[in-house]
XYZ file of N, CA and C in Angstrom:
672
model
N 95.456 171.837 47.351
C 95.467 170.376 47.211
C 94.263 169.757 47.894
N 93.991 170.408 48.992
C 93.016 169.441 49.524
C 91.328 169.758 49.358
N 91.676 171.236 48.540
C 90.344 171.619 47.646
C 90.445 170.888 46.702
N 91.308 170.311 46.085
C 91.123 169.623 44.444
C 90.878 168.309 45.308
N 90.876 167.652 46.351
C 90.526 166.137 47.189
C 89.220 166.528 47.154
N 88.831 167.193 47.515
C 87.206 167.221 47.969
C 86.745 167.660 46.818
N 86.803 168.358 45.873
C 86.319 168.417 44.512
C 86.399 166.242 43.531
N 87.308 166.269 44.211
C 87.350 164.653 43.209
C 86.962 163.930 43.927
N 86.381 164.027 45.321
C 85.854 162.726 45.862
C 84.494 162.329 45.397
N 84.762 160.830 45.195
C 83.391 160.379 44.884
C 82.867 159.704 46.063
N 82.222 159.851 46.873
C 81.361 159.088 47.588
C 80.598 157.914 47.607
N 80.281 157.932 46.357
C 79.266 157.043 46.403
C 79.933 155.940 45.739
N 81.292 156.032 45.458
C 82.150 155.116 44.988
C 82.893 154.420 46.536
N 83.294 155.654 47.316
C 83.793 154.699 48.384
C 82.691 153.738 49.019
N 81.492 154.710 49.422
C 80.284 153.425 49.813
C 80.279 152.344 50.047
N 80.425 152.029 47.685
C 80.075 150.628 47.512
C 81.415 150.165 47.685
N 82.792 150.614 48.102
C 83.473 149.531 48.283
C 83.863 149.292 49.486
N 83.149 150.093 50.495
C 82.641 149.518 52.312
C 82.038 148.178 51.750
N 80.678 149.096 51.430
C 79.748 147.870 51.258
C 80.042 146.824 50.805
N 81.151 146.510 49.525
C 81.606 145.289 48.942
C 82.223 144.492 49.820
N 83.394 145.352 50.140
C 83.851 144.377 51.720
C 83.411 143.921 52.658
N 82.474 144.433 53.354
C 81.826 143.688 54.216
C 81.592 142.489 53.686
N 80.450 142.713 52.516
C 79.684 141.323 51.849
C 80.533 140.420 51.793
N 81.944 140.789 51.349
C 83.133 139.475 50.916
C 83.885 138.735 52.372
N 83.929 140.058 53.355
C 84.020 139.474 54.393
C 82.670 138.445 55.504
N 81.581 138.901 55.083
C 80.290 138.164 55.474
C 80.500 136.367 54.942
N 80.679 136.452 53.862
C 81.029 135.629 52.440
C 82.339 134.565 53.434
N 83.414 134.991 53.407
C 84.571 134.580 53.888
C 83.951 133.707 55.845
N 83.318 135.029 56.302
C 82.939 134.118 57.838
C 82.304 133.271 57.482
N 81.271 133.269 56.642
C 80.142 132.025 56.578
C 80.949 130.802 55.667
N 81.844 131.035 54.926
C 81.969 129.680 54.402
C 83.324 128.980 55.451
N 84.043 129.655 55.788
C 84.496 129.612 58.061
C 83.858 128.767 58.559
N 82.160 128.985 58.488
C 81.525 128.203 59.388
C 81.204 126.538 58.355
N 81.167 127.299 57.548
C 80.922 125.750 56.787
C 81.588 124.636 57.279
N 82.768 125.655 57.157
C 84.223 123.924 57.315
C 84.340 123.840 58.978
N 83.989 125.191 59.752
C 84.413 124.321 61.094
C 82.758 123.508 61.462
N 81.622 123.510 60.615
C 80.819 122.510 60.645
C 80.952 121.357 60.174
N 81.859 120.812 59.528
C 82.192 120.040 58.900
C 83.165 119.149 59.439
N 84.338 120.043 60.278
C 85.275 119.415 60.522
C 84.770 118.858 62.126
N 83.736 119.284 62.547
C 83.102 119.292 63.722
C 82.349 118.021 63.644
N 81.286 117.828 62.415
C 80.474 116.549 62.037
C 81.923 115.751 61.731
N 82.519 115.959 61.116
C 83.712 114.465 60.926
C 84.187 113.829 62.487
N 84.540 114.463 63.070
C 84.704 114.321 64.406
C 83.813 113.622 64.938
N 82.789 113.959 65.049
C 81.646 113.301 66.166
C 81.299 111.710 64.872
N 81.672 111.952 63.803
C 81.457 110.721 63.091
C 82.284 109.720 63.488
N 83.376 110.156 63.452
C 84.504 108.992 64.158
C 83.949 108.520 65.181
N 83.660 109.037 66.347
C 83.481 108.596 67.571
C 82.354 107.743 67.234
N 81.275 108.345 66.443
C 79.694 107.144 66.956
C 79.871 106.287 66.300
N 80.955 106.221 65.158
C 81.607 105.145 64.306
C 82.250 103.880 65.224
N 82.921 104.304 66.024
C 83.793 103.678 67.181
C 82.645 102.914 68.159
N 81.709 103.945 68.508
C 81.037 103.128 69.794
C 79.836 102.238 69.342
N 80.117 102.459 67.531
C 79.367 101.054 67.041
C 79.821 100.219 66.633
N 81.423 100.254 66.340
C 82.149 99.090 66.319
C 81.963 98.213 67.970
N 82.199 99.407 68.992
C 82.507 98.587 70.312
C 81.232 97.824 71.025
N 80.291 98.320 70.601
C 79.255 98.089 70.648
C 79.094 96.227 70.190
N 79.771 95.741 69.139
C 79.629 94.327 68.684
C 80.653 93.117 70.184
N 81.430 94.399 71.282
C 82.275 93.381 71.554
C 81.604 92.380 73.175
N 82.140 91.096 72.879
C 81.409 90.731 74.115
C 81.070 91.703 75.517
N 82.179 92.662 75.632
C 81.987 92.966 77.127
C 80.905 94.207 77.424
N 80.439 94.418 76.563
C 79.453 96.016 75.925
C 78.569 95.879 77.212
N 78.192 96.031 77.769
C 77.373 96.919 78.721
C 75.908 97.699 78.630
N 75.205 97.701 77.809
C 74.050 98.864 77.537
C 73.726 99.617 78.923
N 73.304 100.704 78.863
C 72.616 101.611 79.679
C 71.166 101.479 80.059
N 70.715 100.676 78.746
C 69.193 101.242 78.816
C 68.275 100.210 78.975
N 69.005 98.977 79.277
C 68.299 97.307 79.552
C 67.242 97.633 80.381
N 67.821 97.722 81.962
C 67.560 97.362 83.263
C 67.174 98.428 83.973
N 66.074 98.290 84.956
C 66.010 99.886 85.759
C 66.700 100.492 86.941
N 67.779 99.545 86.656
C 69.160 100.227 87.563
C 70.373 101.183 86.701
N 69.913 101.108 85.733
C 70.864 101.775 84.351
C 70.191 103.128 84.284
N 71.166 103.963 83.993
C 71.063 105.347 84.259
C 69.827 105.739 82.233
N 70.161 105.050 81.925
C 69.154 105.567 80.909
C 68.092 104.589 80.201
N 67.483 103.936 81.072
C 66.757 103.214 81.144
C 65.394 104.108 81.579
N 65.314 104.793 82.035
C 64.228 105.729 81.875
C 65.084 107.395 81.542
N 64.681 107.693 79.892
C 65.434 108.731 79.360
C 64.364 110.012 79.372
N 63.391 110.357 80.038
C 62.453 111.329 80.457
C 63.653 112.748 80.493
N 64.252 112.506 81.149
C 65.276 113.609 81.785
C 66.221 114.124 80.102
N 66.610 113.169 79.619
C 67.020 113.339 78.120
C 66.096 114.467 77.308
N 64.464 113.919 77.433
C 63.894 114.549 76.594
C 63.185 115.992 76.745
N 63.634 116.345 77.998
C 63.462 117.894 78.568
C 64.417 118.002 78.156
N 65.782 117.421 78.076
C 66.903 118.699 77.936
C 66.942 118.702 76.405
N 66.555 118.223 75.645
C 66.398 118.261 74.253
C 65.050 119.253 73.806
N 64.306 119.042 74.422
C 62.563 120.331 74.466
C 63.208 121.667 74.663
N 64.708 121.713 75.662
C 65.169 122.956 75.962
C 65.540 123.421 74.818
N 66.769 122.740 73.841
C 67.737 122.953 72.923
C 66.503 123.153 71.589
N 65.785 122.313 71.308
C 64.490 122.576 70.322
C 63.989 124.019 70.280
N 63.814 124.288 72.008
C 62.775 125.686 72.215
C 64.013 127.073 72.023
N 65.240 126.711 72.154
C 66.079 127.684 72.026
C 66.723 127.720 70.073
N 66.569 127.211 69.731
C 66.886 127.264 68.084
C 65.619 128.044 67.841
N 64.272 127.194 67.973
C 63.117 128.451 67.386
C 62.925 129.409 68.246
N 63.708 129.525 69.227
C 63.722 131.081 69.606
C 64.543 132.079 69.047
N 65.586 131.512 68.852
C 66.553 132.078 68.115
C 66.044 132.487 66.166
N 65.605 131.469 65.707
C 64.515 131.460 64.265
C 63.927 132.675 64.669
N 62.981 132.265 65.189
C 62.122 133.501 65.214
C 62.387 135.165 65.423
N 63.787 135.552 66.318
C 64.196 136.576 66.722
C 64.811 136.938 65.398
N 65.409 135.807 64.899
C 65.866 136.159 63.288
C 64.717 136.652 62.138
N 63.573 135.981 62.338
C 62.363 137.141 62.013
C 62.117 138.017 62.080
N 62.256 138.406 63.451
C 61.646 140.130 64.134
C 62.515 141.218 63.736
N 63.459 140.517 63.362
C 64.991 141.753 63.267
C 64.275 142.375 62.341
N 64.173 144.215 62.273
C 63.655 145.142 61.377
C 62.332 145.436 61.806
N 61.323 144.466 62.267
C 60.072 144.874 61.852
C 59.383 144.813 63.528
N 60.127 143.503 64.317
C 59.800 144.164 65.763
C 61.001 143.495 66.972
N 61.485 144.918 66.886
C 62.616 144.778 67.576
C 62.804 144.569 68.974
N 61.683 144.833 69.887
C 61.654 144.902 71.199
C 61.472 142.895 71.346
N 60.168 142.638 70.685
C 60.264 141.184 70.550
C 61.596 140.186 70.158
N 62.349 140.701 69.378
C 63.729 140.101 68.893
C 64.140 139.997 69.905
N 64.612 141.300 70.987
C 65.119 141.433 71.878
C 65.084 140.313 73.070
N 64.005 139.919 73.442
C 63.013 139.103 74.264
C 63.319 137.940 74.027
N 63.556 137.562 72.706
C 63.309 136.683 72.079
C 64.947 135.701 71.831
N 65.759 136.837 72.095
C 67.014 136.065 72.092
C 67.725 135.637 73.319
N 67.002 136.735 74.478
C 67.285 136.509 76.048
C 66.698 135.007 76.617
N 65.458 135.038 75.834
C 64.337 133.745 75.916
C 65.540 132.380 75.599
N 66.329 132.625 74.257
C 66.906 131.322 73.450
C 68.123 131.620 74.234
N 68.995 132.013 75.282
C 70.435 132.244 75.675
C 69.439 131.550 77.179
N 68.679 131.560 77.496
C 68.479 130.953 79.068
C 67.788 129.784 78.821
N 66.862 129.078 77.596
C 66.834 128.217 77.394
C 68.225 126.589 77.035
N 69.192 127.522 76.563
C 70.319 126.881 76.068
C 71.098 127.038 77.523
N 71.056 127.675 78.076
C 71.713 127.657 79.918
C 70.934 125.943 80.464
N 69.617 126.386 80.340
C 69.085 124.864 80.722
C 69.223 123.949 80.277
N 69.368 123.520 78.996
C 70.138 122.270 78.480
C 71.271 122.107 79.200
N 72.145 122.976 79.193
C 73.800 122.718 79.598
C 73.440 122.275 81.258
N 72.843 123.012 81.990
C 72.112 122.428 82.905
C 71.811 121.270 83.458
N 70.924 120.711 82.555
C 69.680 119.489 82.335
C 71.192 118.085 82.191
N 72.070 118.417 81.353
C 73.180 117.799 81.255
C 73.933 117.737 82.110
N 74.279 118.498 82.721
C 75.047 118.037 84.385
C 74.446 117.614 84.762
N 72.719 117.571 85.255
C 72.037 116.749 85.835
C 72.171 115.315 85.677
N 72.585 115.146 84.040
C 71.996 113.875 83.771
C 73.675 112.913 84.214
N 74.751 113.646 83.894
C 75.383 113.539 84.610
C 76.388 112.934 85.706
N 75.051 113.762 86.535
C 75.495 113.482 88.330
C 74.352 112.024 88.572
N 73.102 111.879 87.847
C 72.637 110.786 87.808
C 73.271 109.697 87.284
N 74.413 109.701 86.582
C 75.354 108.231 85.797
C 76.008 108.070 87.431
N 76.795 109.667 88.188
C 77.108 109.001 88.971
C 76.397 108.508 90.424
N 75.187 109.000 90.415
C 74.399 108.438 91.630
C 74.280 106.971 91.338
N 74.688 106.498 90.172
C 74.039 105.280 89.750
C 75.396 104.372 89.888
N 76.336 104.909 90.120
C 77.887 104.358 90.111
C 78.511 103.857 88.603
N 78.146 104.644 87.624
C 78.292 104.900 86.590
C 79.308 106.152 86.102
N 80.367 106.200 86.763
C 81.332 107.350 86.494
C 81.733 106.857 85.080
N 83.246 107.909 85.120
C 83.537 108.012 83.723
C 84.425 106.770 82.834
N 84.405 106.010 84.130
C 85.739 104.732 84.101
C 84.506 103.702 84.729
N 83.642 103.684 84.853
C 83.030 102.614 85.347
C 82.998 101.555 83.863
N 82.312 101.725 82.567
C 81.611 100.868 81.659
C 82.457 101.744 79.727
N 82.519 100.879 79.427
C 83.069 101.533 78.174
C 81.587 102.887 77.358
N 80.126 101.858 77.669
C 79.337 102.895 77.169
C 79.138 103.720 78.054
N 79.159 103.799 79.425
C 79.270 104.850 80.057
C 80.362 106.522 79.679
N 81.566 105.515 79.475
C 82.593 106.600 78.937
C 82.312 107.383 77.325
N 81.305 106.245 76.699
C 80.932 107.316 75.319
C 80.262 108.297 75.727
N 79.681 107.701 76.671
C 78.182 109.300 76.814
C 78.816 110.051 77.614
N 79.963 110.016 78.313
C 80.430 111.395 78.937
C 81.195 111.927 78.086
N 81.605 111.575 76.855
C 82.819 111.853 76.112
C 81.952 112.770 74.560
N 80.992 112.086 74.689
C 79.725 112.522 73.197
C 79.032 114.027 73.834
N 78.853 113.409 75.265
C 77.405 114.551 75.318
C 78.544 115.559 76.140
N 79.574 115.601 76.564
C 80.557 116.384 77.045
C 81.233 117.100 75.861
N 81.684 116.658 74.560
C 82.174 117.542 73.381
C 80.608 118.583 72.988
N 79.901 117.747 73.133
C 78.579 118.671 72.408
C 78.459 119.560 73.384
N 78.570 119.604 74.547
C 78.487 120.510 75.377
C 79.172 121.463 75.496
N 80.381 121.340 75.153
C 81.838 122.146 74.818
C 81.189 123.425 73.957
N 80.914 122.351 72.568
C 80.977 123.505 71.012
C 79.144 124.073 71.687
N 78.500 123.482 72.518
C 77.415 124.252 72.706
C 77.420 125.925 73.094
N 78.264 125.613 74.683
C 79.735 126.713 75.040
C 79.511 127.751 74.753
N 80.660 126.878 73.069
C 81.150 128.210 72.660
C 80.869 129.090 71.782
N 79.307 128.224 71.792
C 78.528 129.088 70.409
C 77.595 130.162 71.372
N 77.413 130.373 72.978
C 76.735 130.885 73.996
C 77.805 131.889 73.653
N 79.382 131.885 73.902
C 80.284 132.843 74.118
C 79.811 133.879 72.677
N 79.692 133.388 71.806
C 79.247 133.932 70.897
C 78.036 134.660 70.465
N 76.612 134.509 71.766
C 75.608 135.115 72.096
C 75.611 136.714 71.677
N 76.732 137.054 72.945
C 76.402 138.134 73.512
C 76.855 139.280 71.961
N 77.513 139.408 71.186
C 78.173 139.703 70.166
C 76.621 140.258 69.518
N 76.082 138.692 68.705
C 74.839 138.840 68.184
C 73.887 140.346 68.752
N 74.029 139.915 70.037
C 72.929 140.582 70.675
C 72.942 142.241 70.876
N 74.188 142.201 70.862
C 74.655 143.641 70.757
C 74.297 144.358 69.591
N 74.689 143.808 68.244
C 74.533 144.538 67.359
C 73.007 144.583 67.228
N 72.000 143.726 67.949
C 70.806 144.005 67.583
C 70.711 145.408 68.788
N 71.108 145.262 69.914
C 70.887 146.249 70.785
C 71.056 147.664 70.352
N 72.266 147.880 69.381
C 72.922 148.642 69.564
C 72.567 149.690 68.220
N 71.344 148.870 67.256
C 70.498 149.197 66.313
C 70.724 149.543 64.919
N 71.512 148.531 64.890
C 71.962 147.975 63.299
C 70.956 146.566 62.823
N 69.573 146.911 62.035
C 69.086 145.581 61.716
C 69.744 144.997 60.859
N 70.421 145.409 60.011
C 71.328 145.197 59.080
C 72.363 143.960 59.831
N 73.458 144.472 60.155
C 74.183 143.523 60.883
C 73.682 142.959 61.821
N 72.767 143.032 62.365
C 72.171 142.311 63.606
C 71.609 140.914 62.447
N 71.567 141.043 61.404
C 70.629 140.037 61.033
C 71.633 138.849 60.314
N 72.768 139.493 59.648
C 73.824 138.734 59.231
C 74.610 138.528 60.342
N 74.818 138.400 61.404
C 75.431 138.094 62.833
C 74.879 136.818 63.405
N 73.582 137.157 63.214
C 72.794 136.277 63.721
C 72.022 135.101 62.694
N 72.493 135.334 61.709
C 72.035 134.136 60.755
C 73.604 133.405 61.129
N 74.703 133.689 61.243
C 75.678 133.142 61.188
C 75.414 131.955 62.696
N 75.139 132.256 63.926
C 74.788 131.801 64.925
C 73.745 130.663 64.375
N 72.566 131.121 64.218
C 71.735 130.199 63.536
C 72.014 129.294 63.189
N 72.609 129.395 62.254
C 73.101 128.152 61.246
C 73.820 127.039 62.278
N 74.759 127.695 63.176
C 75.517 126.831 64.141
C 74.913 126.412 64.645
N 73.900 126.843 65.593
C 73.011 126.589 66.530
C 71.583 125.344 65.994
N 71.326 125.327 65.014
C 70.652 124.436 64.232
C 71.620 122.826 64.076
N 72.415 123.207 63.538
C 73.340 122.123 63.312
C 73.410 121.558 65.072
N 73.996 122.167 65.607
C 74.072 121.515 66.999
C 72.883 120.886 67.685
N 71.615 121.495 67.367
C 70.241 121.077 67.202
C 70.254 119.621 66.895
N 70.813 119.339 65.913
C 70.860 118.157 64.622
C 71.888 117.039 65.478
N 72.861 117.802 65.737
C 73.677 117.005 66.244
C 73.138 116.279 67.661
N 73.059 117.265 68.255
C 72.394 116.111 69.587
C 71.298 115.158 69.460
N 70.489 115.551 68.450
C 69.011 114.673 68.363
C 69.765 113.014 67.551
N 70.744 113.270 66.842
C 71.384 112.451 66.514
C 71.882 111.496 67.704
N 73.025 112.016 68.298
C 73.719 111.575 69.830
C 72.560 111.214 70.338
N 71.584 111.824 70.305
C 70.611 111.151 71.510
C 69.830 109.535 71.146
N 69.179 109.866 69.765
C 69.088 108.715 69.097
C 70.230 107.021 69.056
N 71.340 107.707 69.252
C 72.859 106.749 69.164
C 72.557 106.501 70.392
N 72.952 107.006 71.512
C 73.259 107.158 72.900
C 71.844 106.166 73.737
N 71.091 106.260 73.201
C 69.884 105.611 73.605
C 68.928 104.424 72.807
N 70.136 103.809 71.659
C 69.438 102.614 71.322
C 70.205 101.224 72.115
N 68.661 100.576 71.489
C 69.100 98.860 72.262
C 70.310 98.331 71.552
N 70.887 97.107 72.090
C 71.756 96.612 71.575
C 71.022 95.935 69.677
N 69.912 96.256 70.041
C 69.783 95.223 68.773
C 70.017 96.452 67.780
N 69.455 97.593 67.995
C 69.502 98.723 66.739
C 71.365 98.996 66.645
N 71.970 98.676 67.516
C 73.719 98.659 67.498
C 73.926 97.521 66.217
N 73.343 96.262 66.760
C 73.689 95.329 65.643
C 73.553 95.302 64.149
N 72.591 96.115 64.324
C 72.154 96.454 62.677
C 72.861 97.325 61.908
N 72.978 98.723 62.858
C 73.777 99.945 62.634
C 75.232 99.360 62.231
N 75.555 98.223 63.262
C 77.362 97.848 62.738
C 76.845 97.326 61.443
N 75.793 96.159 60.831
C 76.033 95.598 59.948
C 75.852 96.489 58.502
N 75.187 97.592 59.286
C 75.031 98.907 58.109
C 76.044 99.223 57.806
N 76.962 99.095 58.556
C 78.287 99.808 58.368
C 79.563 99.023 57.862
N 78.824 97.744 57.935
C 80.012 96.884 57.199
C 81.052 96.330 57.912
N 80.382 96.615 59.646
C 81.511 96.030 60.764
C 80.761 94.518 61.096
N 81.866 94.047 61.233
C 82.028 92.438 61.712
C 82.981 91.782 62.894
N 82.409 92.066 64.360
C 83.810 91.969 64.784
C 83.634 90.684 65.694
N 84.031 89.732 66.533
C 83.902 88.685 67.033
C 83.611 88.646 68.196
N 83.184 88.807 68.907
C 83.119 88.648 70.352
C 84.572 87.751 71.103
């Protein structure tokens, strides 16, 4: 019996239906990421939706008037955003090297996992400056968006780091193959989150007048 098994095995039939599965399972994670990108952008839509409604009400507050307001000089913003920039095209690029130079990939993803440490970083900094400024989390309603905006982004930033080390392995461990579909999956997240903060930051740091416009873009009308 188990001479007539090995006489009828086809090999090159089981192969392709490894190989098929994977692809369908590759297929299945990535369109995964679609929707928890999606359900992730709906989310953060509500909120900047909200803090441009609140934004119309008499008692609004801005941050960025006066040079006693914690983001009134946003210098500190735009390093920790140079960080998150320099760690996506580090990450791009390591997604290049995969196959052709691997020691650089290598380098190259350690480079984008300690760059993205410094954002998360650069963000507590900025922070502990709302509260040097007596700007806690209950002080000002826009105070409480920006701990509540740049604190979720910081979250899913996280937990796309927890998700680093995974990537990195399979490049370590010398599969270019999966090292490269692992890490396009990251990518993609990691871009979007890219997108997302430059957004938040843009929101988070206009005058009241670009609020006024943004509500009337939006079709809000609310009274003081």
């Amino acid at each position: 019996m188990s001479a007539f098994s090995t006489l009828t095995n086809k090999p090159w039939l089981d192969g392709g239906e490894t190989a098929t599965g994977a692809a369908s399972r590759q297929r299945a994670i990535g369109t995964g990421l679609w929707f928890l990108i999606a359900v992730i952008s709906s989310m953060f839509l509500l909120f900047m939706v909200a803090l441009i409604m609140r934004t119309q009400l008499g008692d609004w507050q801005p941050l960025t008037e006066k040079p006693w307001q914690p983001l009134f000089d946003t210098s500190v913003l735009w390093r920790n955003t140079s960080y998150l920039i320099a760690s996506s095209v580090l990450l791009q690029v390591a997604w290049l090297c995969i196959g052709r130079a691997e020691l650089l990939a290598k380098a190259l993803m350690i480079a984008g996992a300690v760059t993205a440490l410094l954002f998360l970083n650069g963000q507590l900094q900025v922070w502990q400056l709302f509260e040097a400024r007596d700007y806690g989390v209950r002080s000002t309603v826009a105070a409480s968006f920006f701990y509540l905006l740049t604190g979720l982004h910081g979250v899913h930033l996280a937990i796309g780091l927890a998700f680093w080390p995974r990537s990195s392995w399979q490049l370590w461990r010398g599969s270019p193959e999966q090292a490269r579909q692992g890490l396009s999956l990251l990518l993609r997240y990691w871009h979007f989150l890219l997108l997302l903060w430059l957004v938040l930051f843009a929101l988070l740091t206009s005058t009241p007048q670009t609020y006024k416009a943004l509500a009337a873009l939006c079709g809000v009308q609310i009274e003081p």
